[in-house]
mmCIF file of the C-alpha atoms, coordinates in Angstrom:
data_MODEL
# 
_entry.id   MODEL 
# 
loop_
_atom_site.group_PDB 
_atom_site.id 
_atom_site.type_symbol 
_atom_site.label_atom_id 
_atom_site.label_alt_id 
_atom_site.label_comp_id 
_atom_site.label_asym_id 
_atom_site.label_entity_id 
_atom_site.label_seq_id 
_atom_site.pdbx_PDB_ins_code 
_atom_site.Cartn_x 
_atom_site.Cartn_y 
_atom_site.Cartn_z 
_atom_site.occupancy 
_atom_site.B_iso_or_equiv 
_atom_site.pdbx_formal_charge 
_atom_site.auth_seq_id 
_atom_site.auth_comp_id 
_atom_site.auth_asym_id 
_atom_site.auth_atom_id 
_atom_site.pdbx_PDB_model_num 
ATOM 1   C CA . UNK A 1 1   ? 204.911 167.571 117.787 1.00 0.00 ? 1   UNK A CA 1 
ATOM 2   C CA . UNK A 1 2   ? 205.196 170.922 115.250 1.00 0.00 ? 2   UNK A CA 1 
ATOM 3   C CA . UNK A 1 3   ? 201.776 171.957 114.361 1.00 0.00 ? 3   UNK A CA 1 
ATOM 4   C CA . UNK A 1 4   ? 200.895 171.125 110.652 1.00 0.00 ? 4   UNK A CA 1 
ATOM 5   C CA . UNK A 1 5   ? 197.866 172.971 108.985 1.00 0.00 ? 5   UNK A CA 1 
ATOM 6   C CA . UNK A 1 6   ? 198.395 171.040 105.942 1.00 0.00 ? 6   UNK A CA 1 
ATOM 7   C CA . UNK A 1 7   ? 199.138 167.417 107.545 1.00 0.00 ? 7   UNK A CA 1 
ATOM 8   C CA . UNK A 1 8   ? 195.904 168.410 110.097 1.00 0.00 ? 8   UNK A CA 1 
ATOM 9   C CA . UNK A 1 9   ? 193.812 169.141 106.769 1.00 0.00 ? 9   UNK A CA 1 
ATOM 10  C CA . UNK A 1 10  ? 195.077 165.557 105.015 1.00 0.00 ? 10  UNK A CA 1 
ATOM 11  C CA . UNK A 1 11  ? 194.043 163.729 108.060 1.00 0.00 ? 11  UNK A CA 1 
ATOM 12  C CA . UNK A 1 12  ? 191.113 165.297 108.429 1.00 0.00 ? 12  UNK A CA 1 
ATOM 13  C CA . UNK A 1 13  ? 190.449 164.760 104.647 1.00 0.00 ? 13  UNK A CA 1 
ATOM 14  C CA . UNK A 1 14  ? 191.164 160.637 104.836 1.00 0.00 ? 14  UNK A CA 1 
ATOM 15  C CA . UNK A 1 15  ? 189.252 160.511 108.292 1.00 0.00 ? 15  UNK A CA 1 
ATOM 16  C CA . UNK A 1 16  ? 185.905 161.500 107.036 1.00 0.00 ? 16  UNK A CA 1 
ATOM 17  C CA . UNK A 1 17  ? 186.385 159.848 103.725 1.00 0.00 ? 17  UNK A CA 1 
ATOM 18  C CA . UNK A 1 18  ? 187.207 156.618 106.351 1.00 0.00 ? 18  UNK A CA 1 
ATOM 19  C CA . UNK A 1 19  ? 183.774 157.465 108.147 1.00 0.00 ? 19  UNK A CA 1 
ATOM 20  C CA . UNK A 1 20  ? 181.797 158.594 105.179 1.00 0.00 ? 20  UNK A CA 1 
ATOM 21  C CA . UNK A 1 21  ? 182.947 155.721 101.870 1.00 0.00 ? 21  UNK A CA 1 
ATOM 22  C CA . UNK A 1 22  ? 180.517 153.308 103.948 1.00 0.00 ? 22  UNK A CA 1 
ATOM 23  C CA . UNK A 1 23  ? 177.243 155.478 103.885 1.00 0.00 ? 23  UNK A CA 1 
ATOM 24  C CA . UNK A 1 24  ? 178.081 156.437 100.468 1.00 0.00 ? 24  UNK A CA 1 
ATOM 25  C CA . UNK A 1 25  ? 178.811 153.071 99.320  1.00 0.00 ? 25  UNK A CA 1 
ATOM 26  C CA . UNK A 1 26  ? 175.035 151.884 101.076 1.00 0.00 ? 26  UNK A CA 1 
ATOM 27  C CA . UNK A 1 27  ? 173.658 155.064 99.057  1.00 0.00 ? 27  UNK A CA 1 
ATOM 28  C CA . UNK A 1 28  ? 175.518 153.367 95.700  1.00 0.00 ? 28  UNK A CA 1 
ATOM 29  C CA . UNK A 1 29  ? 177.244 156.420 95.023  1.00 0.00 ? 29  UNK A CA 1 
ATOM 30  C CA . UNK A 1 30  ? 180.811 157.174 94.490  1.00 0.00 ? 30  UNK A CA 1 
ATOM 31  C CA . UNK A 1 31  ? 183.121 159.304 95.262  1.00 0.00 ? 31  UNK A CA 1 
ATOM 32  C CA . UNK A 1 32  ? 182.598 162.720 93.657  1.00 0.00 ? 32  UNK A CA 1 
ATOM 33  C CA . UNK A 1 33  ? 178.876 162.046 93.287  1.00 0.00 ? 33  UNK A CA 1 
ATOM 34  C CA . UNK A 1 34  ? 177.154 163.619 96.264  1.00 0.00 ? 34  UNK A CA 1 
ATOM 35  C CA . UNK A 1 35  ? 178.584 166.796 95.587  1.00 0.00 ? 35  UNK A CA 1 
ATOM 36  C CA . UNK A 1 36  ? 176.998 166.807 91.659  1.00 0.00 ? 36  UNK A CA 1 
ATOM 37  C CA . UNK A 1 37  ? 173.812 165.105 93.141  1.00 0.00 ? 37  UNK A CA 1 
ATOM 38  C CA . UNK A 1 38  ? 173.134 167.698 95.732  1.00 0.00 ? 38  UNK A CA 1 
ATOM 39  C CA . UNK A 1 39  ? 173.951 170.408 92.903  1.00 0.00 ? 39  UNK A CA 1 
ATOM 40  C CA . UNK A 1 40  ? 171.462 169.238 90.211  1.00 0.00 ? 40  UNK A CA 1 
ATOM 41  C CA . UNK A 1 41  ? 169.116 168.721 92.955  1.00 0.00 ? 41  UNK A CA 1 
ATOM 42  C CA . UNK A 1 42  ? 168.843 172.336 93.930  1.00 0.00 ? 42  UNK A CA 1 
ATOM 43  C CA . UNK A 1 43  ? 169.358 173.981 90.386  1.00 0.00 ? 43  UNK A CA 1 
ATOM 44  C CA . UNK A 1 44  ? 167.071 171.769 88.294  1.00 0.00 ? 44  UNK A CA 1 
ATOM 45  C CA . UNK A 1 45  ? 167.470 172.165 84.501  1.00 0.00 ? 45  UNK A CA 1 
ATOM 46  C CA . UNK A 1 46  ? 171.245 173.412 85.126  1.00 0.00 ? 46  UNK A CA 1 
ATOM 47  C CA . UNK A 1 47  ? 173.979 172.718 82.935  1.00 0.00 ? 47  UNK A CA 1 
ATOM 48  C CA . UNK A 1 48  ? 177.346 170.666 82.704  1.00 0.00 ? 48  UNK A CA 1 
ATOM 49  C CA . UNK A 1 49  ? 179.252 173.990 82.451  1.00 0.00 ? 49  UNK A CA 1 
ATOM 50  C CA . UNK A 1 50  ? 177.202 175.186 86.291  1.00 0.00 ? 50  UNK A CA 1 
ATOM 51  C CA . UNK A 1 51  ? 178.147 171.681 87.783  1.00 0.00 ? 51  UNK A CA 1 
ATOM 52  C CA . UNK A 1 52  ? 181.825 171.976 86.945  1.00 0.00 ? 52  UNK A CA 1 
ATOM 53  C CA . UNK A 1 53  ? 182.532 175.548 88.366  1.00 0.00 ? 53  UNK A CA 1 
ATOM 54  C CA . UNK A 1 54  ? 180.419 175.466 90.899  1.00 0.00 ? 54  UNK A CA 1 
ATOM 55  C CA . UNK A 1 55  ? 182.081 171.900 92.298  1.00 0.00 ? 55  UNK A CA 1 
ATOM 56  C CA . UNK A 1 56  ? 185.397 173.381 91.409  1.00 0.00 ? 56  UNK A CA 1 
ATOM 57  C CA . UNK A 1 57  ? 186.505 170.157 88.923  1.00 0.00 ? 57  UNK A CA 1 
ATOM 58  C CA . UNK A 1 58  ? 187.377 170.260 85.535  1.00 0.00 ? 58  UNK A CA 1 
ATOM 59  C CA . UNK A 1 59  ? 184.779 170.041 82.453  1.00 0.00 ? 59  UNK A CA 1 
ATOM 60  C CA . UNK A 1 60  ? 185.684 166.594 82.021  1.00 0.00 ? 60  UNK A CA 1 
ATOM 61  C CA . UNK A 1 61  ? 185.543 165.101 85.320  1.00 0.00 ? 61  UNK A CA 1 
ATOM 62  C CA . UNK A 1 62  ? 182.356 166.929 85.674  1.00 0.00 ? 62  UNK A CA 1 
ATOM 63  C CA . UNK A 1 63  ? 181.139 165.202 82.507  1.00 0.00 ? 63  UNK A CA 1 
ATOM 64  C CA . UNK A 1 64  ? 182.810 161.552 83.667  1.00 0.00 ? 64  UNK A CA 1 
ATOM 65  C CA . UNK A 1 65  ? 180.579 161.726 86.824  1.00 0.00 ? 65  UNK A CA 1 
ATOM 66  C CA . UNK A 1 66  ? 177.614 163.296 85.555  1.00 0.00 ? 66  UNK A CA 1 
ATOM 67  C CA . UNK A 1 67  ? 177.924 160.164 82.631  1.00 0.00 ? 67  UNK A CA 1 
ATOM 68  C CA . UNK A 1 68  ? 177.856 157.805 85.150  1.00 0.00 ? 68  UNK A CA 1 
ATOM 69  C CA . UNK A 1 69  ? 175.200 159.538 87.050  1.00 0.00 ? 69  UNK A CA 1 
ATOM 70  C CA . UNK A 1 70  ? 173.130 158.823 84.840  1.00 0.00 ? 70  UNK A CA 1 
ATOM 71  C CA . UNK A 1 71  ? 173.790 155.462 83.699  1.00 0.00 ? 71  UNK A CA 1 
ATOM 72  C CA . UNK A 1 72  ? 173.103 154.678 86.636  1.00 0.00 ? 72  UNK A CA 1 
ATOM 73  C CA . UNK A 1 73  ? 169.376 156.368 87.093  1.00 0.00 ? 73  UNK A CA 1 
ATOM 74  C CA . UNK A 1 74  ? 170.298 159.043 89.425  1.00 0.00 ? 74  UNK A CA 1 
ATOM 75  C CA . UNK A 1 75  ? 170.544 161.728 86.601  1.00 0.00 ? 75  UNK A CA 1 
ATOM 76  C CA . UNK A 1 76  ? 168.151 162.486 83.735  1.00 0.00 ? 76  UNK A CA 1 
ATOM 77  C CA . UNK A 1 77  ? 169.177 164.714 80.895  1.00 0.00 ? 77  UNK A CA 1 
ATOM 78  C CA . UNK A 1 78  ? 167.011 166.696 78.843  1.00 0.00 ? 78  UNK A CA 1 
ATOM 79  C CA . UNK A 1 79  ? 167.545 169.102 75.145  1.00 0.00 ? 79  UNK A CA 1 
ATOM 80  C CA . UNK A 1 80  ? 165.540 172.035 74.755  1.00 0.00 ? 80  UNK A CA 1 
ATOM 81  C CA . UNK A 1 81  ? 164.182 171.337 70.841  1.00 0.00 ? 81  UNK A CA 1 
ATOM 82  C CA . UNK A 1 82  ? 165.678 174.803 69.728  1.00 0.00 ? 82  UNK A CA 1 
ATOM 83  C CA . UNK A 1 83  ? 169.307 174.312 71.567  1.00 0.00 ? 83  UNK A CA 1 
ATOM 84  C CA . UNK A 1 84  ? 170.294 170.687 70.729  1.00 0.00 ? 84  UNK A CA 1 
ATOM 85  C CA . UNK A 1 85  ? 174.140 171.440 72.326  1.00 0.00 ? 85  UNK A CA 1 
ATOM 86  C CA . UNK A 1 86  ? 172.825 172.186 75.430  1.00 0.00 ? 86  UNK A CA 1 
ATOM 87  C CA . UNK A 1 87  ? 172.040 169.663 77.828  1.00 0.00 ? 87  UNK A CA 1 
ATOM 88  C CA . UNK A 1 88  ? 170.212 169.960 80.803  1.00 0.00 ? 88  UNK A CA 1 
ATOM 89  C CA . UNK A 1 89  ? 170.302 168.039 84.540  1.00 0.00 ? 89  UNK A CA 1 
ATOM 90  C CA . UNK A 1 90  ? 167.615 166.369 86.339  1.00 0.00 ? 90  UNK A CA 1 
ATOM 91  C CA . UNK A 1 91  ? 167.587 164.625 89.072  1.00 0.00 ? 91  UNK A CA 1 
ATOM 92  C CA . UNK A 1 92  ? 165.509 161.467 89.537  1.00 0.00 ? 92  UNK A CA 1 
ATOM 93  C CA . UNK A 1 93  ? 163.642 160.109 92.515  1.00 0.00 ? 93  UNK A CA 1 
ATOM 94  C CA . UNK A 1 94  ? 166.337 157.660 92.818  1.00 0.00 ? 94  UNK A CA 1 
ATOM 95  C CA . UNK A 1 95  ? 168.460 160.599 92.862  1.00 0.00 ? 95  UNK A CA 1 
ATOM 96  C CA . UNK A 1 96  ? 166.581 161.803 95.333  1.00 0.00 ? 96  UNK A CA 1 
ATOM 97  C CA . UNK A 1 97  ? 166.931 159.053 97.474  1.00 0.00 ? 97  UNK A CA 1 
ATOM 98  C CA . UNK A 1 98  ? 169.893 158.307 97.434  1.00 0.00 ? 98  UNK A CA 1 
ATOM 99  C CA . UNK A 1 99  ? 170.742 161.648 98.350  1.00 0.00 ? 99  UNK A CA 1 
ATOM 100 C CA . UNK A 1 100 ? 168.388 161.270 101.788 1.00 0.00 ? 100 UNK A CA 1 
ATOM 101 C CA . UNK A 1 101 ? 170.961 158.229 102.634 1.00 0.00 ? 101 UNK A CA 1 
ATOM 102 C CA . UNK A 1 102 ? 173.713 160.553 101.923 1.00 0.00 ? 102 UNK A CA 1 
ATOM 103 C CA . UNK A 1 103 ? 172.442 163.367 104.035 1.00 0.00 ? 103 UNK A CA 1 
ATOM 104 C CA . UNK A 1 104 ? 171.475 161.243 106.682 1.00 0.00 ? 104 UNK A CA 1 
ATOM 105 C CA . UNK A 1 105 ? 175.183 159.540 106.968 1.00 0.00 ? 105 UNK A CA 1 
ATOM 106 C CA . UNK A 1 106 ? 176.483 163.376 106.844 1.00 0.00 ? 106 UNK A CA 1 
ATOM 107 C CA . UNK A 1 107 ? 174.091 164.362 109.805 1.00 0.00 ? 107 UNK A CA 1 
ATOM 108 C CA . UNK A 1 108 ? 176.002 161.784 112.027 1.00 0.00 ? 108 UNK A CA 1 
ATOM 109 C CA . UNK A 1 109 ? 179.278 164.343 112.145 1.00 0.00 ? 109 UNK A CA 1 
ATOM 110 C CA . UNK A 1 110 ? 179.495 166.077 115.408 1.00 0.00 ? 110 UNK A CA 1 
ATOM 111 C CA . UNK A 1 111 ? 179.848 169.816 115.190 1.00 0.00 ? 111 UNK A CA 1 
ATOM 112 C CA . UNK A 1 112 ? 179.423 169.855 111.499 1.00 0.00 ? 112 UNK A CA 1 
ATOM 113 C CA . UNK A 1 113 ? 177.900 173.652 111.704 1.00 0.00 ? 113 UNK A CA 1 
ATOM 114 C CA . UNK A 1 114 ? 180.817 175.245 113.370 1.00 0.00 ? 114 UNK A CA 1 
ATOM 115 C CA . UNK A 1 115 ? 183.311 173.155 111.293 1.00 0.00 ? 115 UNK A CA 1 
ATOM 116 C CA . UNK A 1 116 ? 181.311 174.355 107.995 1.00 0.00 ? 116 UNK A CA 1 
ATOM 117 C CA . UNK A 1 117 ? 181.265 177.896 108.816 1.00 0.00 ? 117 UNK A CA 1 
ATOM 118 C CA . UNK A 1 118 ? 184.554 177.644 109.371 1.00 0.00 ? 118 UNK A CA 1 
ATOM 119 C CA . UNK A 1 119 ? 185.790 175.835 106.143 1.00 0.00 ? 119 UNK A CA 1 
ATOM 120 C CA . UNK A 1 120 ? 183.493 178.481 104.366 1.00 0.00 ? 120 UNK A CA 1 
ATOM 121 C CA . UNK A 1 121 ? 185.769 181.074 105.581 1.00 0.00 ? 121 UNK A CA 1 
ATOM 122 C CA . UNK A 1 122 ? 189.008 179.287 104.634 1.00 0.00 ? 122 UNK A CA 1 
ATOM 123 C CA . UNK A 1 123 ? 187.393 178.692 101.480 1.00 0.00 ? 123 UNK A CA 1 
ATOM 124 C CA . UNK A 1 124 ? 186.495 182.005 100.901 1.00 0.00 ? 124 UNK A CA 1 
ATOM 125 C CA . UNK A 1 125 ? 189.187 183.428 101.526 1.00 0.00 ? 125 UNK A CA 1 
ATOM 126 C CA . UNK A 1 126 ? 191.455 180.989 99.306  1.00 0.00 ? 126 UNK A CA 1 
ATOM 127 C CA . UNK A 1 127 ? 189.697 181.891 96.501  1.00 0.00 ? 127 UNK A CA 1 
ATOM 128 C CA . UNK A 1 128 ? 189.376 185.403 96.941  1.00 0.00 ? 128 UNK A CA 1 
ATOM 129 C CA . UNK A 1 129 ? 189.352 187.792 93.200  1.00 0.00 ? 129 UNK A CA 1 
ATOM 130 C CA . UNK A 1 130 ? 188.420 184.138 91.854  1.00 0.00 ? 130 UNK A CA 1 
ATOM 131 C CA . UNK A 1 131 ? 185.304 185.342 90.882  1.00 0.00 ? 131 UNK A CA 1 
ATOM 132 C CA . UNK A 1 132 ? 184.134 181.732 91.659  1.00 0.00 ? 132 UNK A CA 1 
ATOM 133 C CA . UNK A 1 133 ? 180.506 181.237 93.275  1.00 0.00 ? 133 UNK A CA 1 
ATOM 134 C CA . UNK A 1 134 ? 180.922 181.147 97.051  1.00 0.00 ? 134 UNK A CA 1 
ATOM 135 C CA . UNK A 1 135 ? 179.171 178.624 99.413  1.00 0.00 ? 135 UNK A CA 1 
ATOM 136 C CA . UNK A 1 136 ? 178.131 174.963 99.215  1.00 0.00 ? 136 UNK A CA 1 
# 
């Protein structure tokens, strides 16, 4: 069989959404979620604009999930009273907890540390003179 990076990288792509839809189902989060989640949660008070580049999706998908997000009590959003355009992220102790299920369904991955380093370096160096903010 001819080696495939890119057939290796789908597989490995619909194999841990296979292992990982359950626990994030049980969490009651969605796909695209986590990711926003465990932004918000370590940059309280950031903004839409931060959540979209940083997660590398587009304004509007960023604004689709952080809708739903908080529709369904995971997000808060807050206005500073002199900047009513900009809105800021919070995360809520539901949030918060749902975020421990998430982790805790992600901890189950053997090898996870060598695999991240790696994809850290692939991912670095696809997006190298992006200018992007590196690291997860």
């Amino acid at each position: 069989m001819e080696k495939s990076f890119n057939l290796m990288m789908f597989r490995l792509h619909q194999s841990s959404r296979s292992r990982l839809r359950p626990g994030m189902t049980k969490a009651g989060l969605s796909s695209g979620q986590p990711k926003v989640l465990l932004y918000v949660r370590d940059h309280d008070a950031c903004r839409m604009k931060d959540v979209s580049q940083y997660c590398s999706i587009t304004p509007a998908t960023a604004s689709k999930i952080i809708e739903k997000l908080q529709r369904d009590g995971f997000l808060e959003c807050s206005r500073k009273t002199d900047d009513r355009r900009s809105v800021f992220l919070h995360i809520t102790k539901k949030g918060e907890e749902a975020l421990v299920q998430w982790e805790e369904t992600c901890a189950r991955l053997e090898e996870q540390d060598q695999f991240y380093d790696f994809l850290l370096r692939a991912y670095d160096n696809l997006n190298e003179g992006k200018g992007d903010e590196q690291g997860a």
